[in-house]
Every structure is written in C-alpha cells, then in structure tokens.
Amino acid sequence: MRQSIPYLSLLIFAGIACTQPKETTEVPKADTTATKFAHAPLVKHIYTADPSAHVFEGKIFIYPSHDIESDVAQDDMGSHFDMKDYHVFSMESPGGTVTDHGVALKLEDVPWAGRQLWAPDAAEKDGKYYLYFPAKDKQDIFKIGVAVSDRPEGPFTAEPEPIAGTFSMDPSAFQDGAEYYLLWGGIWGGQLQWYEDQKLVEGRKGPTDGIPAPDQKALMPYIAKLSDSMTELAERPKEVLILDESGEPIKAGDTNRRFFEAAWMHKYNGKYYLSYSTGDTHFIAYAIGDNPYGPFTYQGNVLEPVEGWTNHHSIVEFEGKWYLFYHDTELSGDTPLRNIKMAELTHLPDGKIQTINPMK
C-alpha cells in the first residue's frame, strides 16, 4: 500500500493514453561503488510502487501502483495518494529487460469507484486473468474490486460492483492447488480500524479511531476463498491470526511485529508463509502456518527498512529460485515517488527466510 502519512503522496496519472508505446527498461547491475542501494530499480521512466509479482505464460508479470506528483493536500488518511490507473510490466527473466505494457485499467472505467486506486494484485484461472484492486467508493469507503482480461497485461474490464463482503484495501491473491484465496486489510488510511465484526462502525474517522489499545490484540488481515467465478467470495471472510512465540496474538502496541498492511502469502515445503508490512516501523515481517487460514506464528523479517516511509512487497518463485519484489525511493529521494526493485530470496534449511538488507 501507500500509507496514510502526512508527508507521503501517491498518484496514478490518468492522462497517459492506452495507445502509449511500450516502454522498456534495461535492468542494470547494482554498482557496488557508486550507490548505497543493494538492488537496482526495475523501472525508471515512471514511478512505481507496491509490486505484486506472478509467473504467467513463462514470464514474470508485475502489477504495481503508479506514483506521480500530486496537487491533493496531504492528510493522515492518505488523500494525496490519488492514483488513477494501473500499468502492468513483464520480464522474460530476472535481470532482463522490463516491458511496460501501458495502462491496464483506469479509474473512470470502474463504475462504482470514486477515487484512489491503491495497491493491486492478479491471478489466473482457466486462461482468464483477474486484477484485484482497492478503491474508495462514492461514499469514500474502501472496497475491493475485480477486473477481467484475456491477457495477463490487460486491458482489464472492471465488474460493475465491488466484491460483496470486502472492505479495507491491499488485496492479494493466493493459489493453493485448485483453490484460490483473497487476502486483504490495512490500518490507518486503509480503514480497517473502522470495522467491528466486519461491519462499518458509523462515526469512526481518521487513522487511529478504532485502533486497539497497546495491550490488546492487534488488528489482523482477512482471508476468504474465492468462488469458481473468481469474481466473488465463496465464504464469509475470516480473520488471520498472527501469534507470538507463546501462542498469543500479537498486541497492537508491538509495532515491530504487528500487522499494518500488505499481506502476502506463499507456500514453501508444505508450509504457508504470511508476510506483511509493519507500517510505521518499516519492516516486511513474516509468520508461518500450516494452512492458508492460519494461525501463523511470527518468525522475523523478510526485509529491513528501505529508504522512504512505506514498505510493500511480494514473493514469487521463478525457475527454481525465489524472489522478493519491493520498492524504495532511490530515483527520487522522495517517499511519494517510488521505484520497484527485486532481490533473490533464500529459504534457510530450518524453513526461515534469510533477511534481506536493501542497503549495502
């Protein structure tokens, strides 16, 4: 996600035409002498963030947010993150050329949405591609929508209504065999704190109204199995519990470990890995469980803090190796204008993940 912090801003530029020529970026090797960053930006001609990566048709496809400068006033709910479109990128192999396939979906083509297309994700089933995305509806409440295409790069056609039963933001899709799941949620600008028992509490406003006390259970992400159509939930969403080493839910005041946003799931050696951003402490943390519904036990960090306030990621396997996709602000030095990156990820023999440092 792009969070609700006063000095952040994120926009997606709606004025880029769908007929825009494809842009390509040669991915340079990180220069160990000229930069403090451990990994090179994947895209340089536009600003990108929140990369969700998948392997489709033998390539890596990346579904990020699209940052541009904003005239919208900054506030604690992230109003200045006024994104208006999505681009899709692909690469034949790690280190190869990155292709920008242009605008895949625009805000004006989503009938129910009012503003703010935040971090998306995608899935494939039976030759159809599904783009899951959050947006605020006409009442300024985040919902999650879905758009469909015959191609992984789009363009995508949005369903006329958001997915019933969804709320908050940061959707991510997880396939486990023949089953597909949708995860989502985020606090502060993501509005998760405005809900109780999955119902919006009237009158709650702002980033902290509804946040539990520090000694209470933290707010957790949600998960639900997707229906065969991939455009509806097949069940009532369930809270995904993240536990500490004693088997107790992580507390709201444990800001180095508690869930903030950007839930992502992958499976390795029969175990399920739930990774997520801790938001205001800037880690990508992870927890391990025995099934997609959890509970998950906290293990440590996948990624140390990056340059820039936000931290949002995805993890994907490609040709027998695992990769982390993330963003920082190397190109701009400014949190609202980010760039996506990738790094090889290592699962250690004990099942833990070797923590990645984005800096040298």
PDB file of C-alpha atoms in Angstrom, residues 3-9 74-76 80-81 280 282 308-310 334-336:
ATOM      1  CA  GLN A   3       0.015   4.635   3.572  1.00  0.00           C
ATOM      2  CA  SER A   4      -1.787   7.470   5.199  1.00  0.00           C
ATOM      3  CA  ILE A   5       1.143   9.533   6.418  1.00  0.00           C
ATOM      4  CA  PRO A   6       1.087  13.327   6.147  1.00  0.00           C
ATOM      5  CA  TYR A   7       4.291  13.597   4.160  1.00  0.00           C
ATOM      6  CA  LEU A   8       3.531  10.816   1.674  1.00  0.00           C
ATOM      7  CA  SER A   9       1.782  11.274  -1.670  1.00  0.00           C
ATOM      8  CA  GLN A  74      -1.682  15.740   2.305  1.00  0.00           C
ATOM      9  CA  ASP A  75      -3.522  14.304   5.285  1.00  0.00           C
ATOM     10  CA  ASP A  76      -3.317  11.411   7.729  1.00  0.00           C
ATOM     11  CA  HIS A  80      -2.888  12.664  -1.579  1.00  0.00           C
ATOM     12  CA  PHE A  81      -2.408   9.089  -2.796  1.00  0.00           C
ATOM     13  CA  ASP A 280       5.273   2.822  10.862  1.00  0.00           C
ATOM     14  CA  HIS A 282       9.005  -0.123   8.210  1.00  0.00           C
ATOM     15  CA  GLY A 308      11.309   6.078   2.137  1.00  0.00           C
ATOM     16  CA  TRP A 309       8.474   5.623   4.607  1.00  0.00           C
ATOM     17  CA  THR A 310       6.454   2.844   3.006  1.00  0.00           C
ATOM     18  CA  ASP A 334      11.045  11.398  -2.040  1.00  0.00           C
ATOM     19  CA  THR A 335       8.607   8.981  -0.383  1.00  0.00           C
ATOM     20  CA  PRO A 336       5.655   9.722  -2.708  1.00  0.00           C
TER      21      PRO A 336
END
